[in-house]
Coordinates of C-alpha atoms in Angstrom, one line a residue:
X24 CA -16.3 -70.6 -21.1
X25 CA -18.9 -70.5 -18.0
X26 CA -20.5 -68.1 -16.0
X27 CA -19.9 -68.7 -12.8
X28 CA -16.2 -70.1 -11.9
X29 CA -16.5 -70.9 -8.6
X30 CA -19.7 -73.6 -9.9
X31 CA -16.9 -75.2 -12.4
X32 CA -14.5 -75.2 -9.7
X33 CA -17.3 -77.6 -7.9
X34 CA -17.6 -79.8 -10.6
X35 CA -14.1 -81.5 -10.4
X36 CA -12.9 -80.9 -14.0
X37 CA -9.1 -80.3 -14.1
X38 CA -9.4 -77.8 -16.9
X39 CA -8.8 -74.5 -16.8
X40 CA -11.9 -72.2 -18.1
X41 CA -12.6 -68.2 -19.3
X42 CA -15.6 -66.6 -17.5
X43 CA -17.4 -64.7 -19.5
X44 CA -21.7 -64.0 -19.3
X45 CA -24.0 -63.8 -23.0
X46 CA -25.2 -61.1 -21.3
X47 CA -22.1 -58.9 -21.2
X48 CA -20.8 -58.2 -24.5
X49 CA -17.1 -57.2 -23.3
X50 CA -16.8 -60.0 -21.1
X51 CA -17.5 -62.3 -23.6
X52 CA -14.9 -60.5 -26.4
X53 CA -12.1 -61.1 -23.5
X54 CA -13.1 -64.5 -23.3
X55 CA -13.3 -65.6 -26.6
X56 CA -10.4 -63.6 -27.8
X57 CA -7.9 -66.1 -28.7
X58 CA -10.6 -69.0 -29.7
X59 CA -9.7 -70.8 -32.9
X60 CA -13.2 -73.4 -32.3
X61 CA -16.0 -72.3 -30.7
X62 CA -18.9 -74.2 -29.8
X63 CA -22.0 -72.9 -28.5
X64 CA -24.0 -75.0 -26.4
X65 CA -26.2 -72.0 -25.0
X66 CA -29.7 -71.2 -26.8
X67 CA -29.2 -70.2 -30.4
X68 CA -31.1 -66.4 -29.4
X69 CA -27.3 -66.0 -28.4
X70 CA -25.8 -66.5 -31.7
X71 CA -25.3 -62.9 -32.9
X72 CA -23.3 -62.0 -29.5
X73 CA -21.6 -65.2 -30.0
X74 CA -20.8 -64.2 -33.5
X75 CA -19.5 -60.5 -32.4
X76 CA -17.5 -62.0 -29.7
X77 CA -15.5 -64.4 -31.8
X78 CA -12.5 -64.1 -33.8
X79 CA -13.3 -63.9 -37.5
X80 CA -11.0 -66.7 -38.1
X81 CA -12.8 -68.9 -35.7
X82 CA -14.3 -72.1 -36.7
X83 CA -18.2 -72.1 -35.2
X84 CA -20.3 -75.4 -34.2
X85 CA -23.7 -73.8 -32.7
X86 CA -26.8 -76.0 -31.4
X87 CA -30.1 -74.5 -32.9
X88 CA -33.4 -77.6 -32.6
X89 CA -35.8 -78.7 -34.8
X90 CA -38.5 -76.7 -33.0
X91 CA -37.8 -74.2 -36.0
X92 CA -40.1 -76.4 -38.1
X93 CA -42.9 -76.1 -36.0
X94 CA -46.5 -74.2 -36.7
X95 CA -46.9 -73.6 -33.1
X96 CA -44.0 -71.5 -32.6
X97 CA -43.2 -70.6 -29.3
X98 CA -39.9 -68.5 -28.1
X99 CA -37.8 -71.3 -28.4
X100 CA -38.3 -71.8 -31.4
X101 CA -38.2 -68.3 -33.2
X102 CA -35.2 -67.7 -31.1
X103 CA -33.6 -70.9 -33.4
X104 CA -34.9 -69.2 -36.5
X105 CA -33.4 -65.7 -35.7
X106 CA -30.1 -66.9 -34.1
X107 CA -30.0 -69.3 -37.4
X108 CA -30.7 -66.5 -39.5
X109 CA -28.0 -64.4 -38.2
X110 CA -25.4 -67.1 -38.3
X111 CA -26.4 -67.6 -41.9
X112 CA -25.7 -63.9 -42.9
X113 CA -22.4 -63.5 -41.0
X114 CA -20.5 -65.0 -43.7
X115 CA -19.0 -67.5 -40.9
X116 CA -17.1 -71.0 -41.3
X117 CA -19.0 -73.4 -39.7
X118 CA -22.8 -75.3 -38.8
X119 CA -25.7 -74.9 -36.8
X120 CA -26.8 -78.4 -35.8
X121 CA -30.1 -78.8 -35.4
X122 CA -31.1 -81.4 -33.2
X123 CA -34.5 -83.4 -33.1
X124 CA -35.8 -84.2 -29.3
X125 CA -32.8 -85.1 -27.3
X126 CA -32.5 -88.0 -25.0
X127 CA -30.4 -90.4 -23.1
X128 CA -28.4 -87.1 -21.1
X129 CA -28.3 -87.1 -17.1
X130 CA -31.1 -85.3 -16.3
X131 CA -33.3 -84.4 -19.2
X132 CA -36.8 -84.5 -19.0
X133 CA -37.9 -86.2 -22.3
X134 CA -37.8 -90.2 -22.2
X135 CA -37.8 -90.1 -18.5
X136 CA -40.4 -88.0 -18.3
X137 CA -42.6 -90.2 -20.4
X138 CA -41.9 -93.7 -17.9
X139 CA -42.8 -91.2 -15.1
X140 CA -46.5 -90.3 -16.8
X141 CA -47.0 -93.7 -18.0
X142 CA -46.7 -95.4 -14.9
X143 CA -48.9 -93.2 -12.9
X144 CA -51.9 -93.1 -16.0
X145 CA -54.2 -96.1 -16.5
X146 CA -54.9 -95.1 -19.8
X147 CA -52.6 -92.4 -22.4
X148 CA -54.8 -90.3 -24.3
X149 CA -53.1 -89.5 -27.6
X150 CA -54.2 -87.2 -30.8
X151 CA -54.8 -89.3 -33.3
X152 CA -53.6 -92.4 -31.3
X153 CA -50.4 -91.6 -31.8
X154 CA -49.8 -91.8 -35.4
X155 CA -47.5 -89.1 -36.1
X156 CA -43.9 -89.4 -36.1
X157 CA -41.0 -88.5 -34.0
X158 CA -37.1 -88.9 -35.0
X159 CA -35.1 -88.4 -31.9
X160 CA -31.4 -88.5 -31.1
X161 CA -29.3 -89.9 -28.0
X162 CA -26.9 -87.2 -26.5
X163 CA -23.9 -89.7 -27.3
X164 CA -24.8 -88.9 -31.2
X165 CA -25.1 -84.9 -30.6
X166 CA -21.8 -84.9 -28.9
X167 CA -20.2 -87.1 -31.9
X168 CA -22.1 -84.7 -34.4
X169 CA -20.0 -81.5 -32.3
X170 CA -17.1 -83.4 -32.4
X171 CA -17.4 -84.2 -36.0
X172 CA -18.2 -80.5 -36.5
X173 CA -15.5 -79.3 -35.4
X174 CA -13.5 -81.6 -37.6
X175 CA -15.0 -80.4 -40.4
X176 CA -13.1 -77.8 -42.7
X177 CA -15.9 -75.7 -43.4
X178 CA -16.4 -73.4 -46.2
X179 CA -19.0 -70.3 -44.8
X180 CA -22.0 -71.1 -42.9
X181 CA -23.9 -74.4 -42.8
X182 CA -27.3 -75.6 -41.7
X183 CA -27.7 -79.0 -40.8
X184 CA -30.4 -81.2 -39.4
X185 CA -29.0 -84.0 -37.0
X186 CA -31.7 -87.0 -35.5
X187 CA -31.8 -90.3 -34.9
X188 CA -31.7 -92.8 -37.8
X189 CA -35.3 -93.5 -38.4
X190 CA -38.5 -92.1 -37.9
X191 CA -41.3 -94.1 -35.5
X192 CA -44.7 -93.1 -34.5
X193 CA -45.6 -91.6 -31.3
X194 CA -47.1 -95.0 -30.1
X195 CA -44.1 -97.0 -30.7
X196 CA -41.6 -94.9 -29.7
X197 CA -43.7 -94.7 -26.2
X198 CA -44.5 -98.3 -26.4
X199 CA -40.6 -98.7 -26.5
X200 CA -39.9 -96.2 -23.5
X201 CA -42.3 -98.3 -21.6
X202 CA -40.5 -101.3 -22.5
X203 CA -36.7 -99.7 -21.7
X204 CA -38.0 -98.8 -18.5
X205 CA -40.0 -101.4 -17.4
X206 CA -43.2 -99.6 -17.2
X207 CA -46.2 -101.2 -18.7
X208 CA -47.7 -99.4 -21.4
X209 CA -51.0 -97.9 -20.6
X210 CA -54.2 -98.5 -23.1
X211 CA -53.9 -96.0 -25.6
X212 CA -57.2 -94.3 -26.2
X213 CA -56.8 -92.4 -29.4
X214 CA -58.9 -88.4 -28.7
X215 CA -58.9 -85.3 -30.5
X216 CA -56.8 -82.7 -29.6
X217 CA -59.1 -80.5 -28.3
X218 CA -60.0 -81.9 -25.3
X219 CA -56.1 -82.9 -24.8
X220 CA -55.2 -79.1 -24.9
X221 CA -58.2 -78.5 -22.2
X222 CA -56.7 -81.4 -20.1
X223 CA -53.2 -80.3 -20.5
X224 CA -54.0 -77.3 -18.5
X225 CA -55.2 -79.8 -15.4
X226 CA -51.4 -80.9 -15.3
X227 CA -50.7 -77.4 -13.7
X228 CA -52.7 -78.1 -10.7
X229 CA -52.7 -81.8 -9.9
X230 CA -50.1 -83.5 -7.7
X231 CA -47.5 -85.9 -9.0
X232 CA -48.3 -85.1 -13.0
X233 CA -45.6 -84.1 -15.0
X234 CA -46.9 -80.3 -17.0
X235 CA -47.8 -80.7 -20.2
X236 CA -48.5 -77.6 -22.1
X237 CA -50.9 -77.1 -24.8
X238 CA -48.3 -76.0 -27.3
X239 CA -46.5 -79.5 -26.6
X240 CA -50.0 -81.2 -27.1
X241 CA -50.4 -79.6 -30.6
X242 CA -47.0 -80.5 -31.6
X243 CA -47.5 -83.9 -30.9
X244 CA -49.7 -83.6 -34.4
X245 CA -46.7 -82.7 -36.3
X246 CA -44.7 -85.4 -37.8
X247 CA -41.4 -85.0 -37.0
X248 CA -39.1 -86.9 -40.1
X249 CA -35.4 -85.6 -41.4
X250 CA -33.3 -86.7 -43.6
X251 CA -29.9 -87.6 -41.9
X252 CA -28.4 -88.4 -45.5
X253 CA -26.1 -84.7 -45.1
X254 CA -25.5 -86.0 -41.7
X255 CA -24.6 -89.1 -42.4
X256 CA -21.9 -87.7 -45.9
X257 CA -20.6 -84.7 -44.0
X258 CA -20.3 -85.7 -40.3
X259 CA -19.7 -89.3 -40.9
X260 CA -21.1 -91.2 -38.4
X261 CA -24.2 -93.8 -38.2
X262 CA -26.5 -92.5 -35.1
X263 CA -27.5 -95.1 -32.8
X264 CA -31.1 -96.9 -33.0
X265 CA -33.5 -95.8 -30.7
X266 CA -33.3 -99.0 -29.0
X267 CA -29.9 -99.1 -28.7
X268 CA -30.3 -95.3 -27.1
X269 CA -33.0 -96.8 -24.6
X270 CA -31.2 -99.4 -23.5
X271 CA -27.8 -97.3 -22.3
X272 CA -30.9 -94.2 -21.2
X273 CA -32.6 -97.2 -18.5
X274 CA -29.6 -99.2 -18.0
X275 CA -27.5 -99.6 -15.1
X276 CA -25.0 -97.5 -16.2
X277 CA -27.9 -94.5 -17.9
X278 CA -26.1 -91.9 -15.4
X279 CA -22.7 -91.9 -17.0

């Protein structure tokens, strides 16, 4: 289902699709009236229209994030908590994956986005020098999680956490960014987070900086560990290693 047919017509896919908008409840019931899976790769603040638009048969695979689990909540991630919430009331079969940071997909904004700061700083100025941990997941192991999903004969509604298969600091997951990329890493000066919400302001204004928000700055406290044993049992697949997700992300063939 898509918005705007003319921009799928563009894309060269030889399939046919519904148009429908999240905005416009009827348009969305025509859409999805004869779904059987539905999977919803819009923002989870969606999920109730998603829910009142689909056949109650209708097995459902949404994408909610970890942001949930943050305690600096921003709209992002309430609007996971309340579209989670109303999944988990609707009495639904299916899951709501939730994903750690994603990475390895043409054009996000997460790994790359890193290489891009690190090679223009001399030094990287990190709370706590990094210590705190971050689980993420390439986009190959999201799409085999929704495929595995929608596999799954579900019984009611499901929350599930899906991530990369380890936890690693801050400073080594960076430390392997710059190494995937070829960017040397920059001396990592470890600073309190005060000064680093003050600073992340600055990248508003100055030239050739990626932004860094304040709220991101705080996060980068949080540690940022999940089980993937459910993920593991139910979906049945092993997620890749972050190398391994690095390597196909800078490769020569990171676009496909």
């Amino acid at each position: 289902m898509v918005r705007d047919a003319a921009k799928w017509a563009a894309l060269g896919f030889h399939v046919p699709a519904q148009v429908g908008d999240l905005t416009d409840p009827p348009s969305l019931v025509q859409a999805l009236a004869d779904a059987t899976h539905v999977v919803n790769c819009a923002h989870a603040r969606h999920t109730a229209e998603v829910i009142a638009a689909t056949p109650r048969d209708a097995r459902l695979v949404l994408l909610g994030s970890t942001r949930k689990f943050t305690n600096w909540p921003d709209e992002h991630g309430n609007g996971v908590l309340r579209g989670e919430a109303a999944f988990l009331s609707s009495g639904r079969n299916g899951a709501m994956l939730h994903p750690t940071m994603i990475y390895g997909a043409q054009g996000e904004d997460n790994v790359r986005r890193l290489a891009a700061l690190m090679r223009r700083l001399p030094i990287l100025p990190l709370p706590s020098g990094g210590r705190s941990l971050v689980q993420p997941i390439h986009q190959s192991d999201v799409t085999r999680a929704i495929l595995a999903a929608l596999e799954h004969d579900w019984t009611g509604p499901h929350s599930m956490v899906v991530a990369g298969p380890e936890a690693v600091s801050y400073f080594d997951f960076m430390r392997a960014v710059a190494a995937a990329s070829g960017t040397g890493l920059p001396r990592v000066v470890a600073v309190p987070a005060g000064p680093l919400v003050a600073l992340a302001a600055l990248t508003r204004i100055i030239p050739g900086l990626p932004t860094v928000t304040s709220a991101e700055v705080r996060r980068l406290l949080e540690d940022k560990a999940f089980d993937i044993g459910p993920m593991r049992a139910v979906l049945g697949f092993a997620p890749l290693s972050l190398a391994e997700g690095l390597a196909l992300t800078f490769g020569s063939n990171h676009g496909t």
